[in-house]
Tab-separated table of C-alpha atoms in Angstrom:
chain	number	residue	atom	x	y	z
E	1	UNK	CA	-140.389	-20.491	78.593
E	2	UNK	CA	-139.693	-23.303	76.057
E	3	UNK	CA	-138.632	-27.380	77.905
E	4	UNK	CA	-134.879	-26.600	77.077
E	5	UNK	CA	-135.049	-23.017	78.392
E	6	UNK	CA	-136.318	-24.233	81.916
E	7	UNK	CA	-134.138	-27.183	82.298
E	8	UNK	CA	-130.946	-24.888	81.621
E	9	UNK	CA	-132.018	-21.919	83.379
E	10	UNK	CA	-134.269	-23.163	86.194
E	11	UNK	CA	-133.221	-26.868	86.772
E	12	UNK	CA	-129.502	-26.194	85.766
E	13	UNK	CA	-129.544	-23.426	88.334
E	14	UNK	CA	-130.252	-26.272	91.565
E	15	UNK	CA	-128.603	-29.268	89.852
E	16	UNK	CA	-125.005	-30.576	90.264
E	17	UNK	CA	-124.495	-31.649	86.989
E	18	UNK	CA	-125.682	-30.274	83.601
E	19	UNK	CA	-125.304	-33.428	81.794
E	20	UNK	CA	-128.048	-36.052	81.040
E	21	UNK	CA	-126.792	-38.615	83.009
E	22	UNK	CA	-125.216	-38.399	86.606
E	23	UNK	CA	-122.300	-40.447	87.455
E	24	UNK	CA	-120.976	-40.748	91.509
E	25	UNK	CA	-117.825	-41.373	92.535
E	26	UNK	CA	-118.193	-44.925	92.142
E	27	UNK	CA	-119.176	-44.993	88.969
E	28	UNK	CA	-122.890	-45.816	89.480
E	29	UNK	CA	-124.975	-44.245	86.755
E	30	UNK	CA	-128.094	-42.853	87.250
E	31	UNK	CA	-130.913	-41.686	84.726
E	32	UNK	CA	-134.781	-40.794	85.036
E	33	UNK	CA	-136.771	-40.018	81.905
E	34	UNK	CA	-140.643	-40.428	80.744
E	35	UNK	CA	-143.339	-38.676	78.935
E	36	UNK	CA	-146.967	-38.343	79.225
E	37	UNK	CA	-149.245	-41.174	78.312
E	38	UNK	CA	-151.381	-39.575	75.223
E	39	UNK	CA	-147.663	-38.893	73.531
E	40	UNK	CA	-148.367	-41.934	71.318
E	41	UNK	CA	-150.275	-43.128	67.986
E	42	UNK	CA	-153.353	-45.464	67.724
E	43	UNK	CA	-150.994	-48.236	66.503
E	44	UNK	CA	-149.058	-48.387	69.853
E	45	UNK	CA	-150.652	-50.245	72.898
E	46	UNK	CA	-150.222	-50.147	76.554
E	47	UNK	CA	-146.913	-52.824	76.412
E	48	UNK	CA	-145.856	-51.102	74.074
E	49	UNK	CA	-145.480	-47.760	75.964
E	50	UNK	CA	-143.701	-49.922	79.265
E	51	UNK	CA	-141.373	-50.936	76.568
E	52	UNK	CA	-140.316	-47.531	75.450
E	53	UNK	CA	-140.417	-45.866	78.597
E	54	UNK	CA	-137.537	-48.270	79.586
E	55	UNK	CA	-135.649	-48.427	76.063
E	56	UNK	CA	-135.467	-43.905	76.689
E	57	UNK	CA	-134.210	-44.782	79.738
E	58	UNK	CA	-131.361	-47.680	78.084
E	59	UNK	CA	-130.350	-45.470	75.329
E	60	UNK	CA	-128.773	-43.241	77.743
E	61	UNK	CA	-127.186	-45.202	79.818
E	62	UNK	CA	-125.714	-47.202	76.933
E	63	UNK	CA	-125.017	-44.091	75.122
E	64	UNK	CA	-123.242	-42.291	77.888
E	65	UNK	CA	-120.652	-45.537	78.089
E	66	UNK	CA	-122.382	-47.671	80.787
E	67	UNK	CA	-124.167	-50.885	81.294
E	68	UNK	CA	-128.116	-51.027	83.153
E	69	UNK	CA	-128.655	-52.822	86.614
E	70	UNK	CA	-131.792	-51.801	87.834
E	71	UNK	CA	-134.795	-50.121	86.751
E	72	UNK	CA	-137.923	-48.656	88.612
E	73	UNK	CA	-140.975	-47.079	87.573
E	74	UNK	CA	-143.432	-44.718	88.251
E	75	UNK	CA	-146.569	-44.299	86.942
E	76	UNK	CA	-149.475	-42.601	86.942
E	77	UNK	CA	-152.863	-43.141	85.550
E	78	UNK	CA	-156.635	-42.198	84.899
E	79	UNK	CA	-158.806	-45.048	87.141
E	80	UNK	CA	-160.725	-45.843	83.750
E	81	UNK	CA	-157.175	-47.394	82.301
E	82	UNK	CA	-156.478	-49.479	85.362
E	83	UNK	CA	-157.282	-52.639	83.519
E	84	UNK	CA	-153.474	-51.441	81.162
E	85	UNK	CA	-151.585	-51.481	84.280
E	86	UNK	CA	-150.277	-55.105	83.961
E	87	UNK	CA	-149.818	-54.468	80.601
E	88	UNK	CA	-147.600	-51.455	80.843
E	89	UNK	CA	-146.090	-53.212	83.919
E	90	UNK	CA	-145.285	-56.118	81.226
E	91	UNK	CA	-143.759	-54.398	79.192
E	92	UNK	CA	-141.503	-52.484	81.442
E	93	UNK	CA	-140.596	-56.313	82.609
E	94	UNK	CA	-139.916	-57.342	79.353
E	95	UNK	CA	-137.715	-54.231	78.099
E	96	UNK	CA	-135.705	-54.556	81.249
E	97	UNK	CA	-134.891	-58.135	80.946
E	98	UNK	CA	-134.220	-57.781	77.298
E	99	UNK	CA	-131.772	-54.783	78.303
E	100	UNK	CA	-130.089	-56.976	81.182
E	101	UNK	CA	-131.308	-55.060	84.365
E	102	UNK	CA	-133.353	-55.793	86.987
E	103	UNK	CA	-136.888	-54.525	87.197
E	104	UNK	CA	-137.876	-53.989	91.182
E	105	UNK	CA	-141.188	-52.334	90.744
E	106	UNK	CA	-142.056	-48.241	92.023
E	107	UNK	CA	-144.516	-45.828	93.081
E	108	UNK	CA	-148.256	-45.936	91.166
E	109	UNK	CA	-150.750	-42.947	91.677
E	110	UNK	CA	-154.138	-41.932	90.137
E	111	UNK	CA	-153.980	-39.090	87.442
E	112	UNK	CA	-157.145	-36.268	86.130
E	113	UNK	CA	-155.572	-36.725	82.670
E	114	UNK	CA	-154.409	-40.069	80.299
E	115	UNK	CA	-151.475	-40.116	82.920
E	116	UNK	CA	-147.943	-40.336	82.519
E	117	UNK	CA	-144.918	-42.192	82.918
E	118	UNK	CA	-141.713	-42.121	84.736
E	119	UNK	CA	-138.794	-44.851	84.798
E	120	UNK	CA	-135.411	-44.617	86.376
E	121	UNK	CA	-132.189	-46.399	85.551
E	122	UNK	CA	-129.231	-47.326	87.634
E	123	UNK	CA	-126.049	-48.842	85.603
E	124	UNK	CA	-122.500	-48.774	86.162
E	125	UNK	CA	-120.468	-46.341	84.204
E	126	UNK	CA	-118.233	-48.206	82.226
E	127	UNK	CA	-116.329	-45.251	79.946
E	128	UNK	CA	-118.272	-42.357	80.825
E	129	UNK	CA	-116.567	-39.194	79.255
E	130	UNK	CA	-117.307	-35.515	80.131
E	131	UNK	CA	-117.963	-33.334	77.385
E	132	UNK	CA	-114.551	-31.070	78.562
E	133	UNK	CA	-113.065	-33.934	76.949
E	134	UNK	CA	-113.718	-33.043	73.937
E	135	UNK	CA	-110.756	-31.220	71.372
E	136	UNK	CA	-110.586	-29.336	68.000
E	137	UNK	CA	-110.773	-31.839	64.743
E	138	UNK	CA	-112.310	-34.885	66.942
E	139	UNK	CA	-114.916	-36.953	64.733
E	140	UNK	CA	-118.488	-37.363	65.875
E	141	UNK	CA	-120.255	-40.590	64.400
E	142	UNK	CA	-123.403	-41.365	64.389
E	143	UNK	CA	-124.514	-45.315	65.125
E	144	UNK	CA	-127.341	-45.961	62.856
E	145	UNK	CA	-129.243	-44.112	59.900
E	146	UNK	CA	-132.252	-42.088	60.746
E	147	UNK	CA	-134.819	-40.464	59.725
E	148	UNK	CA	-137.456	-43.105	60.505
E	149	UNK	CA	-139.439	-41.106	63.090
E	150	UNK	CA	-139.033	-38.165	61.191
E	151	UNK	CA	-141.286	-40.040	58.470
E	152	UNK	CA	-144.087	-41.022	61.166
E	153	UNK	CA	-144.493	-37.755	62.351
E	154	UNK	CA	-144.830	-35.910	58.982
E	155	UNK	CA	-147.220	-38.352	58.438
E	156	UNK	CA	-149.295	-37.440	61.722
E	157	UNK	CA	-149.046	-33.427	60.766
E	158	UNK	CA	-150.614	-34.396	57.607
E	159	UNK	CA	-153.261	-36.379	57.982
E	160	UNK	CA	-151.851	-39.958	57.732
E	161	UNK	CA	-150.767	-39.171	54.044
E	162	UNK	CA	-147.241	-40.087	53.749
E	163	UNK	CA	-147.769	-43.954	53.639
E	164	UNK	CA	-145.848	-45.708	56.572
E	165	UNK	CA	-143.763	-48.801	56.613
E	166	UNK	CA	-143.560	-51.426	59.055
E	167	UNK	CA	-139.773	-50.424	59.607
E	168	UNK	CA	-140.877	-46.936	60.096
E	169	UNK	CA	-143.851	-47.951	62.200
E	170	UNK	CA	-141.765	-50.519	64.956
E	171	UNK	CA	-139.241	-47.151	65.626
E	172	UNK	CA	-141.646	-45.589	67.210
E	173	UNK	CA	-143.832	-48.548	68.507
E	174	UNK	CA	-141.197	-51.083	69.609
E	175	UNK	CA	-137.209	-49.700	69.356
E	176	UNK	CA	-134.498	-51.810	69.986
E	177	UNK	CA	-131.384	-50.767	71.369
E	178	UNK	CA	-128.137	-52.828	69.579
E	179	UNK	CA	-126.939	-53.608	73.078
E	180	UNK	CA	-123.611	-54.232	71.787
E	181	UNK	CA	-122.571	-50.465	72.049
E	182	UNK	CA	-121.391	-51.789	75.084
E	183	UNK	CA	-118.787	-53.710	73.307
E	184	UNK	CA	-117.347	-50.667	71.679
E	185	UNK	CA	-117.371	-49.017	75.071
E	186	UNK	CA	-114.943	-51.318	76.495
E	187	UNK	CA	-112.691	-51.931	73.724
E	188	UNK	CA	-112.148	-47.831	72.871
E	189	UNK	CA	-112.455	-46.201	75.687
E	190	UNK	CA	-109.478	-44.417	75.321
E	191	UNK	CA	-110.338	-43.124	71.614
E	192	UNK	CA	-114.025	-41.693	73.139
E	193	UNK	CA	-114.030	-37.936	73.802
E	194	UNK	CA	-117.720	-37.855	74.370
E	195	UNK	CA	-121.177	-39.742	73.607
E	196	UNK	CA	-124.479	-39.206	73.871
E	197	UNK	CA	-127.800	-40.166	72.389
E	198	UNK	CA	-130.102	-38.493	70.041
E	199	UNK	CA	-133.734	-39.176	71.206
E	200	UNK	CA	-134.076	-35.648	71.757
E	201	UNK	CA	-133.903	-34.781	68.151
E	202	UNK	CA	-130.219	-35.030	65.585
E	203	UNK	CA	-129.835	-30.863	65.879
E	204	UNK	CA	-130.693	-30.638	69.756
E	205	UNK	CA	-128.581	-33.168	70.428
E	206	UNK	CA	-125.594	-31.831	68.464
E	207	UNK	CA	-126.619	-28.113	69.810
E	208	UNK	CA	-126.330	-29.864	73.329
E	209	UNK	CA	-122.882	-30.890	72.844
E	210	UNK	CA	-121.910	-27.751	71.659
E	211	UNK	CA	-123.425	-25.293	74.453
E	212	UNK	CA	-121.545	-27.506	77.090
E	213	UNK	CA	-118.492	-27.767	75.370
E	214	UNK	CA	-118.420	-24.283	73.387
E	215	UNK	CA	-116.761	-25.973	70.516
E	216	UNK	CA	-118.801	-26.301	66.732
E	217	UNK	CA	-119.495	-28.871	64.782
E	218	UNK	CA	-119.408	-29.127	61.126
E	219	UNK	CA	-122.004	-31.362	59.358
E	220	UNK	CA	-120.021	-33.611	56.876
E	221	UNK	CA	-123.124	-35.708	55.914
E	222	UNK	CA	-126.739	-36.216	56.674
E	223	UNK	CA	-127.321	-39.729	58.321
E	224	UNK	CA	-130.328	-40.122	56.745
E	225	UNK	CA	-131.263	-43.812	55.450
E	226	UNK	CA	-131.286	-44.252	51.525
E	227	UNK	CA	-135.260	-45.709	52.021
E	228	UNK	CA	-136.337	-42.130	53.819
E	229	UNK	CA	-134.249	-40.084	51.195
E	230	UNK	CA	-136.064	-41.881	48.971
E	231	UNK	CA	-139.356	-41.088	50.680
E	232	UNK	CA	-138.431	-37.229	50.662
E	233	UNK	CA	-138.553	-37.513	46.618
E	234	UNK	CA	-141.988	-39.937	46.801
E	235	UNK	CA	-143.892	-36.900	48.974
E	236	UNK	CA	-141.887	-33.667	48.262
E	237	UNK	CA	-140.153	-33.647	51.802
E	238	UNK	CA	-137.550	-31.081	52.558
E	239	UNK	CA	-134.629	-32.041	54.430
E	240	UNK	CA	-135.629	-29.010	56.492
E	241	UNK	CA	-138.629	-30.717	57.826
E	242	UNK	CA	-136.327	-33.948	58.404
E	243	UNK	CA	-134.240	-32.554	61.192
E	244	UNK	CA	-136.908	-30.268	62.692
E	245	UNK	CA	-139.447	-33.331	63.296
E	246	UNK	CA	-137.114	-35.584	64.640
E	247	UNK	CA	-136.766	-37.458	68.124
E	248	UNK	CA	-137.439	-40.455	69.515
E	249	UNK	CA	-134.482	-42.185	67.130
E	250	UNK	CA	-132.117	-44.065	70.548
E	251	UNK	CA	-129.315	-43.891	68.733
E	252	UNK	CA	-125.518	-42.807	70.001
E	253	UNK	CA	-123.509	-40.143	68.651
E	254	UNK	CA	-119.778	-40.519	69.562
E	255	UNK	CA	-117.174	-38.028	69.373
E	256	UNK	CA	-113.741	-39.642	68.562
E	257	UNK	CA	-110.145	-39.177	68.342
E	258	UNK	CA	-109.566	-38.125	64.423
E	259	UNK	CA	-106.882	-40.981	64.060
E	260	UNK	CA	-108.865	-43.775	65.432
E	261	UNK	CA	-112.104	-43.040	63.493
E	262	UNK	CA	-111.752	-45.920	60.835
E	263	UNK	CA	-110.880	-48.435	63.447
E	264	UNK	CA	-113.960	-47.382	65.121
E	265	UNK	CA	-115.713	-47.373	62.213
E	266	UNK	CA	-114.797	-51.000	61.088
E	267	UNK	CA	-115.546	-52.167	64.670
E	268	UNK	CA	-118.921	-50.324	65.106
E	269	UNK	CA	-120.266	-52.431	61.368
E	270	UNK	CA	-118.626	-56.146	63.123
E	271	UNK	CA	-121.092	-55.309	66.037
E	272	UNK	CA	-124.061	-54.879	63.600
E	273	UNK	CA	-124.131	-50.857	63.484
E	274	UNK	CA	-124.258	-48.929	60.192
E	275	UNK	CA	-122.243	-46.079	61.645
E	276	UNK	CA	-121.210	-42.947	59.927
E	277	UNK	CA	-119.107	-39.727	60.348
E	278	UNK	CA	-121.074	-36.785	60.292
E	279	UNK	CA	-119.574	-34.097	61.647
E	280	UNK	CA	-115.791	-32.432	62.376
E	281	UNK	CA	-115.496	-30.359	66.100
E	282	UNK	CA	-114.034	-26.954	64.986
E	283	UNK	CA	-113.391	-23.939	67.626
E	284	UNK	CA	-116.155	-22.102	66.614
E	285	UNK	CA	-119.267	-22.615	68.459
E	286	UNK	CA	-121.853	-22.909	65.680
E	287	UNK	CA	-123.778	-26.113	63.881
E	288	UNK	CA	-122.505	-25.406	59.819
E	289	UNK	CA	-123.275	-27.534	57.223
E	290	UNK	CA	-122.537	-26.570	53.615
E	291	UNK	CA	-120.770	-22.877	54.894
E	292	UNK	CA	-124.503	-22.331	56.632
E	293	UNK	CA	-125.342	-22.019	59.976
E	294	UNK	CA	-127.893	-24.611	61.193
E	295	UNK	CA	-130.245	-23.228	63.464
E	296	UNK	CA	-131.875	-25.068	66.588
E	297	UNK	CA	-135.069	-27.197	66.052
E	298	UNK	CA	-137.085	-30.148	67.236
E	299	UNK	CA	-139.379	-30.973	69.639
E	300	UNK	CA	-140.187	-29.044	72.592
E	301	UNK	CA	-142.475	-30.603	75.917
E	302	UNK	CA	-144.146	-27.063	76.165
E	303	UNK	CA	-143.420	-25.280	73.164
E	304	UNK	CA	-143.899	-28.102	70.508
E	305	UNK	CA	-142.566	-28.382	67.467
E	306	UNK	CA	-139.929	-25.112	66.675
């Protein structure tokens, strides 16, 4: 069984909720996400992977219309890297200061293999929306171009060829979170139907939102930067290859009222985003783009790429 087939079939069957986040009564939000320790490149350190253990953890919680309070960790690790710890430790510090929440430490253990790593995030939900609330003709947009990771792991598949930049290097070493979504959040609730991030992959994510609403989306656009468009042309990149090896990109995708789109729009560039609309919710439960059906593809934990 493939990541996504076990967490809907086995983990959906004991959990409460099917969404990525879980909200309570009183709003608190609560998230837990991590990976293992050899999921990284030569070019990444041990801060560096405290940092983006924390920043998966952020982009939900931002992206799902709340605001972080406390983060904890766990982590475990082969006794030859136990000189890192303080460094991963450091950089889970760091991330959760720079995100406004309050680091209070966790659980450590030894590990047979590189290890892995765990955080969780508390926050308080702010305008969390449940994907019911989403209706025929709604807008989803996007918060940011991608396409950057994309890049970095073509380049990984073959060989280190495709030449990197440092813009295209830092998403996957160091990513920043425009913690100003937060600011949207508050100011349109009302105009949200739904959000959610897209560090699972563009396609899974949109595939997500349409096997828990059972509405469609069609693609309008491709939210693809001009520089990796123009990479595609440089190295003879399909598009194809774009959205399947994809991920990693914390980024929000918002579903929104058709009518208050532009308004959201113009807001979304004040606060520093270069947001577009990609897609249209229709009532049939598909992923079109261009009168073609997009099939499912990304990353999978167990399956790999598909």
């Amino acid at each position: 069984m493939s990541e996504h087939e076990i967490i809907k079939n086995i983990i959906g069957k004991y959990s409460y909720v099917e969404d990525d986040v879980y909200v309570d009564k009183d709003n608190n939000m609560y998230k837990i996400d991590g990976f293992k320790l050899d999921y990284t490149f030569d070019f990444m350190d041990f801060y560096d992977i405290g940092w983006k253990a924390v920043t998966a953890v952020m982009s939900d919680i931002f992206s799902k219309g709340g605001v972080p309070k406390i983060i904890l960790s766990s982590l475990g690790i082969d006794k030859k890297y136990v000189l890192q710890i303080e460094d991963i430790i450091r950089g889970i510090r760091d991330a959760s200061d720079y995100y406004g929440s309050l680091y209070i430490g966790g659980d450590l253990n030894s590990a047979s293999t590189t290890g892995w790593i765990d955080v969780a995030g508390i926050g308080k939900a702010i305008c969390y929306k449940d994907v019911k609330n989403i209706r025929e003709n709604d807008l989803v947009i996007i918060s940011n171009f991608i396409g950057y990771t994309s890049i970095v792991f073509l380049s990984y598949i073959n060989d280190w060829k495709i030449k990197l930049t440092e813009t295209e290097i830092n998403k996957i070493r160091h990513p920043v979170i425009n913690r100003r979504i937060k600011d949207l959040f508050e100011n349109y609730c009302s105009s949200i139907s739904y959000s959610t991030d897209i560090s699972d992959g563009l396609i899974i994510s949109l595939y997500n939102i349409i096997e828990r609403s059972k509405k469609g989306i069609e693609l309008l656009s491709l939210p693809f930067s001009k520089n990796v468009i123009e990479k595609t042309y440089e190295y003879g990149i399909k598009i194809d290859d774009l959205l399947k090896y994809s991920g990693e990109e914390f980024e929000t995708l918002i579903v929104v009222k058709h009518d208050n789109a532009s308004e959201i729009i113009d807001y979304m560039k004040y606060l520093g985003f270069s947001p577009n609309v990609i897609g249209r919710v229709t009532s049939r439960a598909v992923l079109e783009y261009n009168n073609l059906i997009i099939k499912k593809t990304g990353w999978d934990n167990f399956i790999g790429w598909f």
